[in-house]
Amino acid sequence: MPILNTLDDQVAASGAVGQFPDRMEERHASFMGMWAFLATEMLFFGALFTAYAVYRIHYGEAFTQTSKVLSVFWGAANTAILLVSSLTVAHAVRASRLKRKAECGLWLGTSALLGLLFLGIKIMEWATDAREGHLPWGSLGFNPPGLHPEAERIFLNLYFIMTGIHGLHLFIGIGLLVSLAVRMRRNRLSDAPELPVEIAGLYWHFVDIVWIFLYPLFYLAGR
Amino acid sequence: MIAENPTKDYLHAGHSVSSWLGTTDHKRIALLYLFSITGFFFLAAAAALAIRIELLTPEGDFVSAETYNRLFTIHGVIMIWFFLIPSIPTVLGNFLLPLMLGAKDLAFPRLNLASWYIFLIGGLFTLAALIAGGVDTGWTFYPPYSTHFAESAVVLTATGIFIAGFSSIITGLNFIVTIHTLRAPGLTWFRLPLFVWTLYATSLILALATPVLAILLLLVAVERIGGMGIFNPLQGGDPLLFQHLFWFYSHPAVYIMILPSMGVVSETITCFARKRLFGYKSTAFASLAIAGYGFLVWGHHMFTAGQSAYSSLIFSALSFLVAIPSAIKVFNWTATLYKGSISLDTPMLYALGFIGLFTIGGLTGLFLAALGLDVHIHDTYFVVAHFHYIMVGGAVMGYMGGIHFWWPKISGRRYNESMGRFTAIITFVGFNLTFFPQFLAGYLGMPRRYWQYDPSFQAYQFMSTLGATVLGLGYLFPLVYLGWSFFRGPRAGANPWEAAGLEWQTPSPPPKHNFSGTPVVNEEAYAYPEYPG
Amino acid sequence: MTEGMGKIMDFVATPLGAILPPVISRHAASVDLFFGFMVALSAVLVLGIAGCILYFLIKFRRGSDADRSRPKHSSVVLEAAWILIPLLIMTVIFLWGARLYLGMFGKPAGVETIYVTGKQWMWKIRHTQGAGEINALHVPLGKPVRLVLSSDDVIHSFFLPALRLKRDAVPGRFTSFWFKADREGEFPFFCAQFCGVDHSGMTGKLTVMLPEDYAAWLRGENPGGSLAQAGEKAFGKYGCGACHGNPEAVRAPPLEGLFGSQVPLQDGGSVLADESYLRESIYFPAKKIVAGYAPVMPTFAGVISEEEAMSLIAYIRSMGGPSPSPSENAAPGESP
């Protein structure tokens, strides 16, 4: 057996990647890490969905009728935008697997733009709510839309908090996609770009799925 | 052959500040955590000292009521989130997990470093809160008091804990992936040291429970700043919803604090009885069971809170079930001693102390799980005594035992064994003197979080404070002799305890990349030579 | 009977007085018995395990010549035993504890209701006959008393060690428990849920008096009218009669005969018209709509104080209705 003087020699000789025995193991571990992280995100949003469920059962109709304040049109538009963005991300993943870096970068950029469009619409919706006095915050002149201000207040509270946190997650996702696209363009990614793209893709799809639950619970509840 | 090459061990591979603060070596990160949590420990212990001095007399004559409320809050907040929850996982776990698995590092070393910085930032926010006057809601932050009545640094503290929570989540994720993917060839799940099993179970809780706390702290902050009213009954909110969500995290959190200590005990008992663990598989499964079941019992903190009798019945029944895996472990450890060859070194003394104190703590948990009894003792000193038996008598003793056991591996030095044994004993004695009287004060009717109290309770409080001075020595002494030994202690060999386990198959302190080759495992855990008849 | 119980309780309490609070009810004595059982069980287990460990430490200390041949590393029989036996013991403890607990709920026949409101940092007590007290609670000896708790601000907890009972006083709802004190005397009560600066000062005194003395005390304390009479005034003040007393103008459910009845709801379910339901209807009428009525009742949150709400409830109660049947949790005559 050859005498390898340093550990680094041994590492280099074995084809190991850092602490992993090989690339496949590293890939396996990265995926596991992202899935485990998404599990934690499910608990994160899960607590909020629990609060929603509790108050919905508590208040019944007064709670769900408040959803009429929100615009189904814009909510549906946003849902469509996010679904399309998941499609474009899937294309980006495919392109990365085929090592077509330029194409991948374009798909990533498109997805990020769609995400920004979503956020833009969201902010516009919130501004409308602010104008109409639907912000349930202490000093902001809350104008209850119906007869049961406390139920409406809680509904709107949850709406802003949950869509706000979702928006924050989306914003982080946009940042991830943009940074990946930029690095790909500058050829800074290794010759195995599909790993970070797939991992970011997983995150993006998760954020999309959260919205798929938020949309009916808030926009369609009272209809 | 194990090559001794002191210039290449992890402690000496690089001397600059940036080589420490920018390290991705899990061993150095473990030391960074050790340094940080020790600082937090003594800060929270100082608060405890002040509390105990106040409680010497029934009148509130040492500090004001305002200050007292802030003292017990900061004691709880720092001890739980900035000492206990990180303690074993981030110090011993970070250091030992790759070594025990035969790996070069964790799965995500840079994330590991990030988690330490996130922890520090969280700590800084909490310290800022302390400087801003502290917070007075109790570590449990119940609304409406915390959201609409407390005039203290609630949001700052909540932010600090929120940030530190991400450190927990990242550590948990890192450990889970590492244990799945970086085991050495031949190291199957059922050959893993039990410390790894408990780290795995702990990591599941770290990853899955902490997000709920994070959201809750966010909601409290939003409610406090924006007056949003999710928990405010005047605005249609439900204060009990907070309690449900809070305890959904905080009960599993106590298993975060105890499971790793149980793992340490399994390691030390086997080493100092020179015997394989009795009931390896059941102990491993018990760890998973504790983690899983721990998520189902949160309502036992709310038997008198106004939840329905049906809820209480279900939670009480489940709470009894969760005691069974812990009992299994205690019996397995005891059975391991049978036909062993036992020597009472310091880590063994800590392990034995753990078993005794954890058993008492766990049994008093049964008192609290019993509905009719809980109605009387809930929110009294009985509860305070119960959880200190588990947290301090259990978790901290396990931590100290682990520090002593792996000290030679971490520092490459040996500490003074007589000092170690002496300290273990006075810790055990001081602990009982401090906390046993509190059971009695609690049943007699003394409520928790009382700055002043009825004179009928004084005898117990007085005894408790006297005990605390002895207990305090039990923590001060190791600071001195362990610290001294780090620089001047006699050098340790690779395996001074002749223990089983991959971590002992590499020099002390280990080289930066842990092993000089990839170890291959082909025997069961704790393969101690059996003594023939 | 009471005297005999008193003597037994005295006997038990005195030597253990440093550890046990005074025992002033059958429930308290039952709790102490249960506690004693748990202590004994724990002592046996702790001493057993400790003894075992000490024995092993000595017999199998390093260098001893004990027989260490054929050590075992698992044993199905042993492991099954130490799972099943604790499981059995746990079941016993659970059932015993549950039985003690369920007795706290419900409403036995002939119970006297007293309202207790926690407020930073005092306890305000209102007897339905009109007497009010602060940080003091007078109750009759040997009669079931039900406390209805609420809070004006944050969560408090009303704790009476001598009765071995406590319950949180939560703002926004009523909680309740009942007891029967079997011994005269004065006993402390405490706030047991951290509620702010003067949490530890929020204490008071329970006084158990002979029924005749209690009646006399009530008469003496009467400020001018029972709680129901105060409720009648509030009823007029807030114009409740405009809807509830005026069936031609506005359709609102009638209040006569309401208290204690089952109310059918719009969603098909039904609810018992007890204090909690009435309180909720005053503050959050939207939560439960009576079947056949429109959801037009305005909310009085922030308008009607907790005390006024209690008096309104007492007034509505005085309008008659079936007494709510004693809950299945407390058999008649059974001590709480």
Short mmCIF file of C-alpha atoms in Angstrom, two decimals, chain C residues 27-228:
data_model
loop_
_atom_site.label_atom_id
_atom_site.label_comp_id
_atom_site.label_asym_id
_atom_site.label_seq_id
_atom_site.Cartn_x
_atom_site.Cartn_y
_atom_site.Cartn_z
CA HIS C 27 -61.36 16.66 48.44
CA ALA C 28 -58.29 18.04 50.16
CA ALA C 29 -58.02 14.90 52.22
CA SER C 30 -58.37 12.79 49.07
CA VAL C 31 -55.62 14.75 47.37
CA ASP C 32 -53.35 14.26 50.36
CA LEU C 33 -54.04 10.55 50.32
CA PHE C 34 -53.13 10.41 46.66
CA PHE C 35 -50.03 12.46 47.33
CA GLY C 36 -49.05 10.11 50.13
CA PHE C 37 -49.44 7.16 47.79
CA MET C 38 -47.27 8.86 45.15
CA VAL C 39 -44.60 9.69 47.72
CA ALA C 40 -44.56 6.13 48.99
CA LEU C 41 -44.42 4.74 45.47
CA SER C 42 -41.61 7.09 44.52
CA ALA C 43 -39.69 6.30 47.68
CA VAL C 44 -39.94 2.60 46.95
CA LEU C 45 -38.77 3.09 43.39
CA VAL C 46 -35.96 5.47 44.23
CA LEU C 47 -34.71 3.38 47.12
CA GLY C 48 -35.06 0.26 45.03
CA ILE C 49 -33.07 1.61 42.13
CA ALA C 50 -30.52 3.32 44.36
CA GLY C 51 -30.16 0.21 46.42
CA CYS C 52 -29.67 -1.89 43.35
CA ILE C 53 -27.06 0.48 41.99
CA LEU C 54 -25.19 0.69 45.28
CA TYR C 55 -25.20 -3.07 45.56
CA PHE C 56 -23.79 -3.41 42.05
CA LEU C 57 -21.23 -0.69 42.67
CA ILE C 58 -19.90 -2.58 45.62
CA LYS C 59 -20.18 -6.12 44.40
CA PHE C 60 -18.85 -5.42 40.93
CA ARG C 61 -16.26 -2.80 41.77
CA ARG C 62 -13.13 -3.14 39.74
CA GLY C 63 -10.89 -5.79 41.15
CA SER C 64 -13.56 -7.56 43.11
CA ASP C 65 -13.84 -11.30 42.68
CA ALA C 66 -17.55 -11.41 41.94
CA ASP C 67 -18.75 -13.83 39.31
CA ARG C 68 -18.93 -11.98 36.02
CA SER C 69 -19.37 -14.93 33.75
CA ARG C 70 -21.91 -14.87 30.95
CA PRO C 71 -23.09 -11.31 31.32
CA LYS C 72 -26.34 -10.61 29.55
CA HIS C 73 -26.95 -7.67 27.25
CA SER C 74 -30.63 -8.01 26.76
CA SER C 75 -33.48 -10.00 28.18
CA VAL C 76 -36.90 -10.02 26.66
CA VAL C 77 -38.49 -11.10 29.92
CA LEU C 78 -36.85 -8.37 31.95
CA GLU C 79 -37.50 -5.64 29.42
CA ALA C 80 -41.11 -6.67 28.99
CA ALA C 81 -41.55 -6.69 32.73
CA TRP C 82 -40.15 -3.26 33.21
CA ILE C 83 -42.36 -1.88 30.49
CA LEU C 84 -45.58 -3.59 31.49
CA ILE C 85 -45.35 -3.10 35.22
CA PRO C 86 -44.73 0.66 34.99
CA LEU C 87 -47.53 0.82 32.42
CA LEU C 88 -49.86 -0.78 34.92
CA ILE C 89 -48.77 1.56 37.66
CA MET C 90 -49.17 4.56 35.37
CA THR C 91 -52.70 3.48 34.53
CA VAL C 92 -53.61 3.36 38.19
CA ILE C 93 -52.10 6.77 38.83
CA PHE C 94 -53.82 8.24 35.79
CA LEU C 95 -57.24 6.92 36.72
CA TRP C 96 -56.93 8.01 40.32
CA GLY C 97 -55.81 11.48 39.31
CA ALA C 98 -58.49 11.79 36.67
CA ARG C 99 -61.21 10.88 39.12
CA LEU C 100 -60.06 13.52 41.57
CA TYR C 101 -59.93 16.09 38.80
CA LEU C 102 -63.31 15.48 37.23
CA GLY C 103 -64.97 16.05 40.56
CA MET C 104 -63.97 19.71 40.31
CA PHE C 105 -66.21 20.35 37.35
CA GLY C 106 -69.94 20.39 37.25
CA LYS C 107 -72.53 21.96 39.37
CA PRO C 108 -74.07 19.97 42.21
CA ALA C 109 -77.56 20.65 43.43
CA GLY C 110 -77.96 23.53 45.84
CA VAL C 111 -74.65 25.11 44.96
CA GLU C 112 -74.02 28.72 45.82
CA THR C 113 -72.31 30.70 43.08
CA ILE C 114 -69.80 33.39 43.94
CA TYR C 115 -68.08 35.53 41.34
CA VAL C 116 -64.34 36.09 41.65
CA THR C 117 -62.60 38.62 39.43
CA GLY C 118 -58.85 38.96 39.32
CA LYS C 119 -57.45 42.36 38.55
CA GLN C 120 -53.93 43.69 38.88
CA TRP C 121 -53.35 43.25 41.83
CA MET C 122 -56.40 42.27 43.86
CA TRP C 123 -59.25 39.83 43.97
CA LYS C 124 -62.75 41.25 43.77
CA ILE C 125 -65.42 38.93 45.06
CA ARG C 126 -69.14 39.36 44.50
CA HIS C 127 -71.78 37.26 46.18
CA THR C 128 -75.06 36.99 44.29
CA GLN C 129 -76.88 38.28 47.35
CA GLY C 130 -75.07 41.55 46.83
CA ALA C 131 -72.13 41.44 49.24
CA GLY C 132 -68.80 42.40 47.77
CA GLU C 133 -65.35 41.92 49.22
CA ILE C 134 -61.76 42.53 48.24
CA ASN C 135 -59.02 39.96 48.90
CA ALA C 136 -61.35 38.05 51.16
CA LEU C 137 -63.80 35.25 50.53
CA HIS C 138 -66.45 34.25 53.05
CA VAL C 139 -68.15 30.91 52.46
CA PRO C 140 -70.59 28.80 54.42
CA LEU C 141 -69.43 25.61 56.08
CA GLY C 142 -70.65 22.34 54.65
CA LYS C 143 -72.43 23.76 51.61
CA PRO C 144 -71.23 23.42 48.02
CA VAL C 145 -69.81 26.68 46.72
CA ARG C 146 -69.05 27.35 43.06
CA LEU C 147 -66.59 30.05 42.10
CA VAL C 148 -66.95 31.66 38.70
CA LEU C 149 -63.64 33.27 37.82
CA SER C 150 -62.76 35.94 35.35
CA SER C 151 -60.16 38.63 34.95
CA ASP C 152 -60.23 42.31 34.18
CA ASP C 153 -56.81 42.38 32.60
CA VAL C 154 -54.21 39.60 32.47
CA ILE C 155 -54.31 35.93 33.39
CA HIS C 156 -54.38 35.33 37.14
CA SER C 157 -54.95 32.11 39.06
CA PHE C 158 -57.02 31.68 42.18
CA PHE C 159 -55.25 29.21 44.46
CA LEU C 160 -56.55 27.91 47.78
CA PRO C 161 -53.96 25.50 49.23
CA ALA C 162 -56.24 24.45 52.07
CA LEU C 163 -58.70 23.14 49.50
CA ARG C 164 -55.97 21.88 47.18
CA LEU C 165 -57.67 23.74 44.36
CA LYS C 166 -56.79 26.37 41.84
CA ARG C 167 -58.04 27.60 38.51
CA ASP C 168 -56.78 30.30 36.15
CA ALA C 169 -58.81 33.48 35.86
CA VAL C 170 -58.57 34.24 32.15
CA PRO C 171 -59.69 37.53 30.63
CA GLY C 172 -62.36 37.05 28.04
CA ARG C 173 -63.99 34.01 29.53
CA PHE C 174 -65.37 32.43 32.67
CA THR C 175 -63.74 29.47 34.34
CA SER C 176 -65.16 27.75 37.36
CA PHE C 177 -64.75 25.05 39.96
CA TRP C 178 -66.69 24.05 43.05
CA PHE C 179 -65.86 22.84 46.53
CA LYS C 180 -67.37 22.13 49.91
CA ALA C 181 -65.45 23.31 52.96
CA ASP C 182 -65.89 21.12 56.02
CA ARG C 183 -63.92 23.05 58.56
CA GLU C 184 -64.29 26.50 60.05
CA GLY C 185 -61.42 28.91 60.11
CA GLU C 186 -59.32 31.30 58.09
CA PHE C 187 -57.05 30.06 55.34
CA PRO C 188 -54.91 31.91 52.82
CA PHE C 189 -55.42 32.14 49.10
CA PHE C 190 -52.85 33.29 46.53
CA CYS C 191 -52.55 34.35 42.94
CA ALA C 192 -50.69 31.55 41.22
CA GLN C 193 -50.17 32.88 37.69
CA PHE C 194 -47.54 35.53 37.21
CA CYS C 195 -49.37 38.77 36.50
CA GLY C 196 -46.95 41.63 36.98
CA VAL C 197 -45.20 43.65 39.62
CA ASP C 198 -47.40 42.86 42.59
CA HIS C 199 -48.15 39.25 41.71
CA SER C 200 -46.83 38.11 45.08
CA GLY C 201 -48.98 40.65 46.90
CA MET C 202 -52.20 39.42 45.39
CA THR C 203 -53.14 37.25 48.35
CA GLY C 204 -56.16 37.08 50.63
CA LYS C 205 -58.05 35.12 53.20
CA LEU C 206 -60.74 32.48 52.88
CA THR C 207 -63.10 32.47 55.85
CA VAL C 208 -65.32 29.45 56.40
CA MET C 209 -68.25 30.24 58.67
CA LEU C 210 -71.17 28.34 60.11
CA PRO C 211 -74.18 28.76 57.81
CA GLU C 212 -76.05 30.96 60.28
CA ASP C 213 -73.04 33.21 60.72
CA TYR C 214 -72.60 33.34 56.96
CA ALA C 215 -76.21 34.40 56.43
CA ALA C 216 -75.84 37.07 59.05
CA TRP C 217 -72.64 38.28 57.50
CA LEU C 218 -74.29 38.52 54.09
CA ARG C 219 -77.10 40.59 55.51
CA GLY C 220 -74.60 42.87 57.18
CA GLU C 221 -72.59 43.35 54.03
CA ASN C 222 -75.50 44.06 51.77
CA PRO C 223 -74.86 47.42 50.17
CA GLY C 224 -78.35 47.73 48.86
CA GLY C 225 -79.52 45.04 46.60
CA SER C 226 -78.49 41.72 45.27
CA LEU C 227 -76.38 41.16 42.21
CA ALA C 228 -79.54 40.48 40.23
#
